[in-house]
PDB file of C-alpha atoms in Angstrom:
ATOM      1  CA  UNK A1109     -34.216 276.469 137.870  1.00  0.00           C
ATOM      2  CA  UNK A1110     -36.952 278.341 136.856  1.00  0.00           C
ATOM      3  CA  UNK A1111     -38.981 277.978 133.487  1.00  0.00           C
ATOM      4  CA  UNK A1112     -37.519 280.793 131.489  1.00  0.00           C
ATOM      5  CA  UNK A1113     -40.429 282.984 131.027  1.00  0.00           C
ATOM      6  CA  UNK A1114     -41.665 285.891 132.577  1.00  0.00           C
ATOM      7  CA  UNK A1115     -44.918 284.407 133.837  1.00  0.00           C
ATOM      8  CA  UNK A1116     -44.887 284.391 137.629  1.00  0.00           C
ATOM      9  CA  UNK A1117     -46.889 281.851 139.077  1.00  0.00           C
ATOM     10  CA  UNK A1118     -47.879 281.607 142.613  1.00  0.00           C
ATOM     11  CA  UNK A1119     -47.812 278.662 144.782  1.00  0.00           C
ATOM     12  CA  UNK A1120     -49.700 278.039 148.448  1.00  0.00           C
ATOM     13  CA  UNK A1121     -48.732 275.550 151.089  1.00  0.00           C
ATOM     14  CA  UNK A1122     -50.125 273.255 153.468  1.00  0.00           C
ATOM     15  CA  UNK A1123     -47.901 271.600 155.632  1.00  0.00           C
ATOM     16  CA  UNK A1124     -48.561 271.062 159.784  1.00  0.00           C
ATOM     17  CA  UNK A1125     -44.731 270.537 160.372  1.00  0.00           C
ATOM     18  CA  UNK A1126     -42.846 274.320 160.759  1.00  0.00           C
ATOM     19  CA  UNK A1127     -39.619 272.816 159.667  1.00  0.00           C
ATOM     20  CA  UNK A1128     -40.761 271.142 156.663  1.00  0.00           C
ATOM     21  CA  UNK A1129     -43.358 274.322 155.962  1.00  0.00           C
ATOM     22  CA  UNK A1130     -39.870 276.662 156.039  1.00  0.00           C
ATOM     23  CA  UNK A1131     -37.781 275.008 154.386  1.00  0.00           C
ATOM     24  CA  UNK A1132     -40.182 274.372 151.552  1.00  0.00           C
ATOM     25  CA  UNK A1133     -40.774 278.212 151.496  1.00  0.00           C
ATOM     26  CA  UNK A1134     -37.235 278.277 150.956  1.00  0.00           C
ATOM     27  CA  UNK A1135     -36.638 276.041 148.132  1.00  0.00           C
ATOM     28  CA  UNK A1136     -39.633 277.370 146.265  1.00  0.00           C
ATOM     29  CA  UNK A1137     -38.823 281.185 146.928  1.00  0.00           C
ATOM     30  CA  UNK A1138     -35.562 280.824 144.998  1.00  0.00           C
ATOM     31  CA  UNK A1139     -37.041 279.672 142.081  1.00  0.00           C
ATOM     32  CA  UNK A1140     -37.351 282.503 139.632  1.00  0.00           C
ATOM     33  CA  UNK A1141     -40.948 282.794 138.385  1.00  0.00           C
ATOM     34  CA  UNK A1142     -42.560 281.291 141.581  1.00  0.00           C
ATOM     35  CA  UNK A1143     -43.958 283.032 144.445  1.00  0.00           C
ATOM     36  CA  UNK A1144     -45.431 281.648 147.893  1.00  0.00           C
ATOM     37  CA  UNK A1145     -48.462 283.351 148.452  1.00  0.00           C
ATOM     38  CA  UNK A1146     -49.565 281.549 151.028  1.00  0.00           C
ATOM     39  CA  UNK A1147     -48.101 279.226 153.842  1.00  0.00           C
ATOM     40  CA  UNK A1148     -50.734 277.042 156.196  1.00  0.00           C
ATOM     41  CA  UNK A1149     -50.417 273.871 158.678  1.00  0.00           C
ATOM     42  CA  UNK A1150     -53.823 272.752 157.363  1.00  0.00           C
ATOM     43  CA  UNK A1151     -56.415 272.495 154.892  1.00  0.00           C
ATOM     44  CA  UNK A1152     -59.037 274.203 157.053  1.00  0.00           C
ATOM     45  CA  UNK A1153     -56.643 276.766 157.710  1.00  0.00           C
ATOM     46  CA  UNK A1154     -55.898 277.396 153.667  1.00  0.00           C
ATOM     47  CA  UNK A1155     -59.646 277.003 152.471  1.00  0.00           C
ATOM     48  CA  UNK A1156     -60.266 279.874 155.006  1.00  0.00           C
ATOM     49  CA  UNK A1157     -57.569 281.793 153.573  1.00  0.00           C
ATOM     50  CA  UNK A1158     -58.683 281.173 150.094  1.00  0.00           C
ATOM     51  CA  UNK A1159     -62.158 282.757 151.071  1.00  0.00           C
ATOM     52  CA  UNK A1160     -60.297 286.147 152.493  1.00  0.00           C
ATOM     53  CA  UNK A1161     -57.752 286.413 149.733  1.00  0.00           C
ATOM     54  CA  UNK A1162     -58.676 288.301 146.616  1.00  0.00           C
ATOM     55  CA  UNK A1163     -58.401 287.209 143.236  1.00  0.00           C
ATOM     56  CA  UNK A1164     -55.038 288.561 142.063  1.00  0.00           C
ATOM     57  CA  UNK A1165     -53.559 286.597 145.297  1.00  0.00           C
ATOM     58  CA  UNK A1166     -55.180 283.367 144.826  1.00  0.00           C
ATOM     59  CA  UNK A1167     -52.661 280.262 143.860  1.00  0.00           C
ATOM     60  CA  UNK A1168     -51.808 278.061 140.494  1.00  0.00           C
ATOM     61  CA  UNK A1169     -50.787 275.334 142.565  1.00  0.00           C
ATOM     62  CA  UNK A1170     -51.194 273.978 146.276  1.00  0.00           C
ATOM     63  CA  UNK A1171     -48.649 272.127 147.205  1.00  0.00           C
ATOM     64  CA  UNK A1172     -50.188 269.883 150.526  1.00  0.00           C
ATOM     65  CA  UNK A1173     -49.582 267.161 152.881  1.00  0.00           C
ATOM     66  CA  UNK A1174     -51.646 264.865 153.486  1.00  0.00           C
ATOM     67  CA  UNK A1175     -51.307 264.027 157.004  1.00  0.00           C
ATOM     68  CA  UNK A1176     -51.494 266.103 160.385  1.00  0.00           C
ATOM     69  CA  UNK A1177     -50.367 264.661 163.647  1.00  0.00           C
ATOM     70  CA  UNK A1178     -53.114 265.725 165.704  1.00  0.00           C
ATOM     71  CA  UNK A1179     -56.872 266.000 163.564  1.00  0.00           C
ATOM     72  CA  UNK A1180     -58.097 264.259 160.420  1.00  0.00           C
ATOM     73  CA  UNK A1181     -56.457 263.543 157.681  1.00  0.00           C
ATOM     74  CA  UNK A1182     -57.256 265.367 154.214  1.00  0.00           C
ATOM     75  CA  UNK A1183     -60.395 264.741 152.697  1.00  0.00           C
ATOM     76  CA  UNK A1184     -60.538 263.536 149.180  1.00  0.00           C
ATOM     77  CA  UNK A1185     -63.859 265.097 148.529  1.00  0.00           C
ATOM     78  CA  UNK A1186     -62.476 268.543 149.569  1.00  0.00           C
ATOM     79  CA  UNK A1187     -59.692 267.618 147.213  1.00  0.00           C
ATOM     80  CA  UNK A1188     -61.487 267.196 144.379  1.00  0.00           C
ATOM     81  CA  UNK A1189     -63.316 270.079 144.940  1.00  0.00           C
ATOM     82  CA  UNK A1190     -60.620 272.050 144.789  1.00  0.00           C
ATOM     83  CA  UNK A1191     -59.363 270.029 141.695  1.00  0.00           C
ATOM     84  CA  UNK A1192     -62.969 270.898 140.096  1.00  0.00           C
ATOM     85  CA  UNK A1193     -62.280 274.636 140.962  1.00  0.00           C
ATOM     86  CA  UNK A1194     -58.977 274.538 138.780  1.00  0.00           C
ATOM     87  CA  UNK A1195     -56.621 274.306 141.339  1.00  0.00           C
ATOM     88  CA  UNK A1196     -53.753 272.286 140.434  1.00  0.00           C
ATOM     89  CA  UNK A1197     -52.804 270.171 143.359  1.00  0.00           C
ATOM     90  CA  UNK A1198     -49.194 268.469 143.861  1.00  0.00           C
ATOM     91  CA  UNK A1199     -48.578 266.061 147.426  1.00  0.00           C
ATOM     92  CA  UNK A1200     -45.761 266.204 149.401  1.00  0.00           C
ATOM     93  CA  UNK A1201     -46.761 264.152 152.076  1.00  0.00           C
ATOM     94  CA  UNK A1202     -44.278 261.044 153.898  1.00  0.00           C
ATOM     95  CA  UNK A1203     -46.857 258.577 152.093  1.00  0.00           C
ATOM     96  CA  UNK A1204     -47.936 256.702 155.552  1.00  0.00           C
ATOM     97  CA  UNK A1205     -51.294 256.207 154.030  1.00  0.00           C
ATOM     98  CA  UNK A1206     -50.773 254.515 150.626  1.00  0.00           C
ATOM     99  CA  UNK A1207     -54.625 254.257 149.910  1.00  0.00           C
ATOM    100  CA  UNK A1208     -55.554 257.707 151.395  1.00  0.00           C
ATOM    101  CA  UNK A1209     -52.589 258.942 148.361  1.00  0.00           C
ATOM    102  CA  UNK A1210     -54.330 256.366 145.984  1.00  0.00           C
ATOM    103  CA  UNK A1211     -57.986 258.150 147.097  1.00  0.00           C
ATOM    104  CA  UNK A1212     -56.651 261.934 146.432  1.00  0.00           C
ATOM    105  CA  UNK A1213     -55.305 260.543 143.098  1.00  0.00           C
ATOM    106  CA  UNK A1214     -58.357 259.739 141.885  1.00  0.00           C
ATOM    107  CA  UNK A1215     -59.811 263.198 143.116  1.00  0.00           C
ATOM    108  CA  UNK A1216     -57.658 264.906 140.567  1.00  0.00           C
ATOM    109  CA  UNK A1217     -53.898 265.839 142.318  1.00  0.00           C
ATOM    110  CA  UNK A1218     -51.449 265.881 139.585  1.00  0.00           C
ATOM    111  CA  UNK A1219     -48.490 265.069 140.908  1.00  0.00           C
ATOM    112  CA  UNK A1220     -47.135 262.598 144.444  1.00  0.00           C
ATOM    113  CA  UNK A1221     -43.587 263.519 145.687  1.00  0.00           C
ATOM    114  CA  UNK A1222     -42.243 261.823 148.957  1.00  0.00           C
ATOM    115  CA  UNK A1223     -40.721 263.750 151.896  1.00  0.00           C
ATOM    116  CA  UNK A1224     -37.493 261.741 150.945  1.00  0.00           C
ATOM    117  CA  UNK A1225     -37.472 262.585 147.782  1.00  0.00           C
ATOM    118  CA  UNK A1226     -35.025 264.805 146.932  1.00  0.00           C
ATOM    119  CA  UNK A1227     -35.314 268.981 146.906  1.00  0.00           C
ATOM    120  CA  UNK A1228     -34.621 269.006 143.182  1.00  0.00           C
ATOM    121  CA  UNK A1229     -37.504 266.144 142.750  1.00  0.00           C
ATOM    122  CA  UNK A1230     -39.562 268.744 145.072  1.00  0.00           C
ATOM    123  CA  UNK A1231     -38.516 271.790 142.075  1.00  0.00           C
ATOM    124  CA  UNK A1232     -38.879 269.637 139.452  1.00  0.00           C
ATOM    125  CA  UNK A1233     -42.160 268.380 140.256  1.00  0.00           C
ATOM    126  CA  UNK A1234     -43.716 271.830 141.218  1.00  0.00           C
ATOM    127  CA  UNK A1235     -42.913 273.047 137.445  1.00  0.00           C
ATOM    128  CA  UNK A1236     -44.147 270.176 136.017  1.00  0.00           C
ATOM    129  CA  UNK A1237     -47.410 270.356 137.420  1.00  0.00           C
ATOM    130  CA  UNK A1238     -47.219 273.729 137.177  1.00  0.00           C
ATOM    131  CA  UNK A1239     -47.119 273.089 132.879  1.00  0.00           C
ATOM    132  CA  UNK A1240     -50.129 270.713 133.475  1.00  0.00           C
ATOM    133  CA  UNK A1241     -47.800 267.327 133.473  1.00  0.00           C
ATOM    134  CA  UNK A1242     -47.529 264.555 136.228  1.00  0.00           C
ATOM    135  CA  UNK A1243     -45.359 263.768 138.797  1.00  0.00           C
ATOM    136  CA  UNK A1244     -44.916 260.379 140.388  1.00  0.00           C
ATOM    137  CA  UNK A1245     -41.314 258.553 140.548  1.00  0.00           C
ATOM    138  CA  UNK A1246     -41.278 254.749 139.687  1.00  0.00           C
ATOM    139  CA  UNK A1247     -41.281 253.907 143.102  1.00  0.00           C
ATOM    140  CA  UNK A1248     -43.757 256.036 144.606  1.00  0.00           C
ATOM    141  CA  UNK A1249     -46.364 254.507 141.807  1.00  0.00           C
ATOM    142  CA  UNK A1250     -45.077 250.993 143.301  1.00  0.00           C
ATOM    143  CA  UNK A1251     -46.158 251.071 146.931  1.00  0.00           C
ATOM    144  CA  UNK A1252     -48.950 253.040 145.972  1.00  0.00           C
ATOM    145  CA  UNK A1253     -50.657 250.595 143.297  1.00  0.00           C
ATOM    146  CA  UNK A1254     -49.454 247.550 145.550  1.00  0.00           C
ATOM    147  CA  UNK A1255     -52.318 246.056 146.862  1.00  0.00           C
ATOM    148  CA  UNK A1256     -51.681 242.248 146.905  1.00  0.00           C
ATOM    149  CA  UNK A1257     -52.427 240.660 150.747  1.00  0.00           C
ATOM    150  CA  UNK A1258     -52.857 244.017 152.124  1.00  0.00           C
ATOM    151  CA  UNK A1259     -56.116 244.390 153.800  1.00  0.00           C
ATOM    152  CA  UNK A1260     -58.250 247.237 154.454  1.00  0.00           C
ATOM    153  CA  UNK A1261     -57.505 249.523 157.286  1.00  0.00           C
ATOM    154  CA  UNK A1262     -59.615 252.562 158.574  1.00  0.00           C
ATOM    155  CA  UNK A1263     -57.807 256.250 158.597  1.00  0.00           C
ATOM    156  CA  UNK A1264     -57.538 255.610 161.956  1.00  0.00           C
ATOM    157  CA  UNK A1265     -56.227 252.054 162.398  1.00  0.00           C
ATOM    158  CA  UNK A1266     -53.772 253.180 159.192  1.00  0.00           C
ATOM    159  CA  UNK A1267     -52.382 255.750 161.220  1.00  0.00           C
ATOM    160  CA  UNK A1268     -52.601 254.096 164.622  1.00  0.00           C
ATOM    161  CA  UNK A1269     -50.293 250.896 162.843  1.00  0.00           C
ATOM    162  CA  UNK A1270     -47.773 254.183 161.390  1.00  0.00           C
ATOM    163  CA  UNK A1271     -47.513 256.303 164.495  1.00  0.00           C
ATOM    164  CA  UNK A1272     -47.131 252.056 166.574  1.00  0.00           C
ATOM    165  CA  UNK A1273     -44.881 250.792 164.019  1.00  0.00           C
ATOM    166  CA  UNK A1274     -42.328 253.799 163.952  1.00  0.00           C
ATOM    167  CA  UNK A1275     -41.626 253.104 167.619  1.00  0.00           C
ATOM    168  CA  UNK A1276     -44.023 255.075 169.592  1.00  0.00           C
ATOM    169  CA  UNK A1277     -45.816 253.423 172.633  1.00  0.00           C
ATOM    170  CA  UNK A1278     -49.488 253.100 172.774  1.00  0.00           C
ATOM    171  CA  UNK A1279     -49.806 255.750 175.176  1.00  0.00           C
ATOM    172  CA  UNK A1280     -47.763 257.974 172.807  1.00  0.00           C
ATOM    173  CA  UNK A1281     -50.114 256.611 169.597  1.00  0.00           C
ATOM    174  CA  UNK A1282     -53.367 257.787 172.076  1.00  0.00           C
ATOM    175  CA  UNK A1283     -51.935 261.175 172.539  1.00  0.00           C
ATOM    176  CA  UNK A1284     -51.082 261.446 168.996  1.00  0.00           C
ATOM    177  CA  UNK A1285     -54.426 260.419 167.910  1.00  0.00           C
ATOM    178  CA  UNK A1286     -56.692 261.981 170.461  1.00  0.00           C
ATOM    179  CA  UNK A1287     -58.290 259.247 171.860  1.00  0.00           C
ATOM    180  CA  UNK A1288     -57.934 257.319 174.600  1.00  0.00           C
ATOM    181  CA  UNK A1289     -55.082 254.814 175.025  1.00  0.00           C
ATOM    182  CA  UNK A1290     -57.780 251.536 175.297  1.00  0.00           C
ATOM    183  CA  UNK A1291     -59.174 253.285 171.364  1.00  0.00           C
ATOM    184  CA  UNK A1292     -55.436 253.059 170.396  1.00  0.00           C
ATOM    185  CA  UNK A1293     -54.983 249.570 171.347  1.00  0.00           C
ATOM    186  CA  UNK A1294     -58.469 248.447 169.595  1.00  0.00           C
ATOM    187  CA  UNK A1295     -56.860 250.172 166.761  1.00  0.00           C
ATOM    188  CA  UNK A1296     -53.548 248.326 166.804  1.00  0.00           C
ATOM    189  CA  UNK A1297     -55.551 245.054 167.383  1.00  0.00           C
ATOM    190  CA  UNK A1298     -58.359 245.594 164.507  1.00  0.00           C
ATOM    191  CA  UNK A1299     -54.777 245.939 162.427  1.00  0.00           C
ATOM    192  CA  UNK A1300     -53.367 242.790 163.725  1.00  0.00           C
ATOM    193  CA  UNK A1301     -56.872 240.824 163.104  1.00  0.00           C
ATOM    194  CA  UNK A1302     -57.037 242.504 159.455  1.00  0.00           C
ATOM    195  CA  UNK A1303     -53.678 241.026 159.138  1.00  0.00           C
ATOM    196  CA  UNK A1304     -53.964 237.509 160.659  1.00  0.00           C
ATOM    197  CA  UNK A1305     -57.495 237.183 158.298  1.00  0.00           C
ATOM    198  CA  UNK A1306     -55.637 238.092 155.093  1.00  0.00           C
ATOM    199  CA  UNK A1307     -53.127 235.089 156.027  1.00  0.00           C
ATOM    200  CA  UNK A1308     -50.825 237.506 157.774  1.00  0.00           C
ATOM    201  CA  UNK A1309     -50.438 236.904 161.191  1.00  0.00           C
ATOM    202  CA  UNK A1310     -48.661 239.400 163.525  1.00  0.00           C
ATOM    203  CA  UNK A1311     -47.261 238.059 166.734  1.00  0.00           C
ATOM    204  CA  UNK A1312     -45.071 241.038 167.924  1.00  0.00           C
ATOM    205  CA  UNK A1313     -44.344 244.666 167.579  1.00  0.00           C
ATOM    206  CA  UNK A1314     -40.908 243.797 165.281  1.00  0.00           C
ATOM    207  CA  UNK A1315     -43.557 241.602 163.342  1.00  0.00           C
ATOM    208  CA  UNK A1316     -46.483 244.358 163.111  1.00  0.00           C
ATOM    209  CA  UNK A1317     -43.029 247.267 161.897  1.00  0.00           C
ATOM    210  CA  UNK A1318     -41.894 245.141 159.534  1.00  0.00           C
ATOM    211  CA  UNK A1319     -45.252 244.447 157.655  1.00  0.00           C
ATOM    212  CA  UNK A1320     -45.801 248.119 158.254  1.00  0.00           C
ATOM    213  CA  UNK A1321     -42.194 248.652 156.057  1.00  0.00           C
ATOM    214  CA  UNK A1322     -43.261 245.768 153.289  1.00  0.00           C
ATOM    215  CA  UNK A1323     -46.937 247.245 152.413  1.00  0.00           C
ATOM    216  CA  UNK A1324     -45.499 250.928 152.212  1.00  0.00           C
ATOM    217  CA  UNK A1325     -46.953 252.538 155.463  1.00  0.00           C
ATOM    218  CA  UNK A1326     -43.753 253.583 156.844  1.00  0.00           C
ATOM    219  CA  UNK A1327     -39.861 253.850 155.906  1.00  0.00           C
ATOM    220  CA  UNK A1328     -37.495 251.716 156.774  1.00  0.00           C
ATOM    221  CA  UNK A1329     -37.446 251.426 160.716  1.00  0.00           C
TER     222      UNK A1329
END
């Protein structure tokens, strides 16, 4: 449900996945008071939006992922730019990077919901950013604060291990990445190293998925 009032306030989207995007559309377009002003599979692709649009269309809230299967990741510092401009910014992302979420928190986003969090979680949060609160369930705020044993990965060896750990090949992971499949396997074995220094070894793929699962980077596989 909505908030009540008359106020209409108007929400933008960033989300690569046309499913997801849709159905989001959906959920939010029912909700009295809110309006979808905008709907983009990627930052680039909103900021450029942003730049066209004129004042009276501009958004209260961008609701973004975090994550694109093919191209960079978000940037933090773009983030908190936006943060600085007063846009209020709430994630809906599937969390495979627990310190690129832990990065864009301390840019300034208000609010982390995961993509299997519930719809109502997805309403609930919206409106509460919306009223300049925070949104983060209990265990969201666990994976992403635990740090103990887990070492340091690059973007790209953090989403090499997701895209390798969720059962894709490595000449699926290259593709995904845009790189060549001997860059994905220097990825996955920088990860395993990482791993094996921090008093971790990883010995197979079942080993490598279900350290993946423990330290947050993926769902239960």
């Amino acid at each position: 449900m909505g908030d009540g009032g008359s106020e209409v306030w108007q929400v933008a989207l960033v989300e690569d996945h046309l499913l997801q995007r849709r159905r989001t559309e959906e959920i939010l377009g029912r909700e009295s008071g809110l309006v979808v002003v905008a709907s983009c599979s990627t930052l680039p692709e909103f900021l450029a939006w942003v730049q066209r649009a004129p004042v009276s269309s501009r958004p209260q809230l961008l609701v973004l992922d975090l994550s694109v299967d093919r191209g960079p990741s978000v940037d933090p510092d773009v983030v908190a730019r936006l943060v600085d401009a007063g846009l209020r910014i709430l994630v809906l992302s599937a969390l495979a990077s627990p310190a690129l979420v832990r990065a864009v928190i301390k840019a300034g986003v208000a609010g982390i919901v995961g993509k299997r969090d519930s719809e109502q979680d997805v309403v609930d949060a919206v409106w509460t950013v919306l009223r300049r609160g925070e949104w983060m369930t209990p265990d969201l705020a666990a994976v992403i604060a635990s740090d103990a044993d887990r070492p340091q990965l690059s973007d790209q060896e953090e989403r090499a291990l997701v895209l390798y750990a969720s059962g894709l090949t490595l000449g699926a992971v290259a593709e995904a990445l845009g790189v060549k499949p001997e860059s994905a396997k220097t990825y996955i074995g920088r990860v395993k190293a990482k791993y094996a220094a921090a008093g971790r070894p990883v010995r197979s793929k079942v080993e490598l998925s279900r350290i993946a699962v423990d330290d947050g980077y993926v769902g239960h596989v």
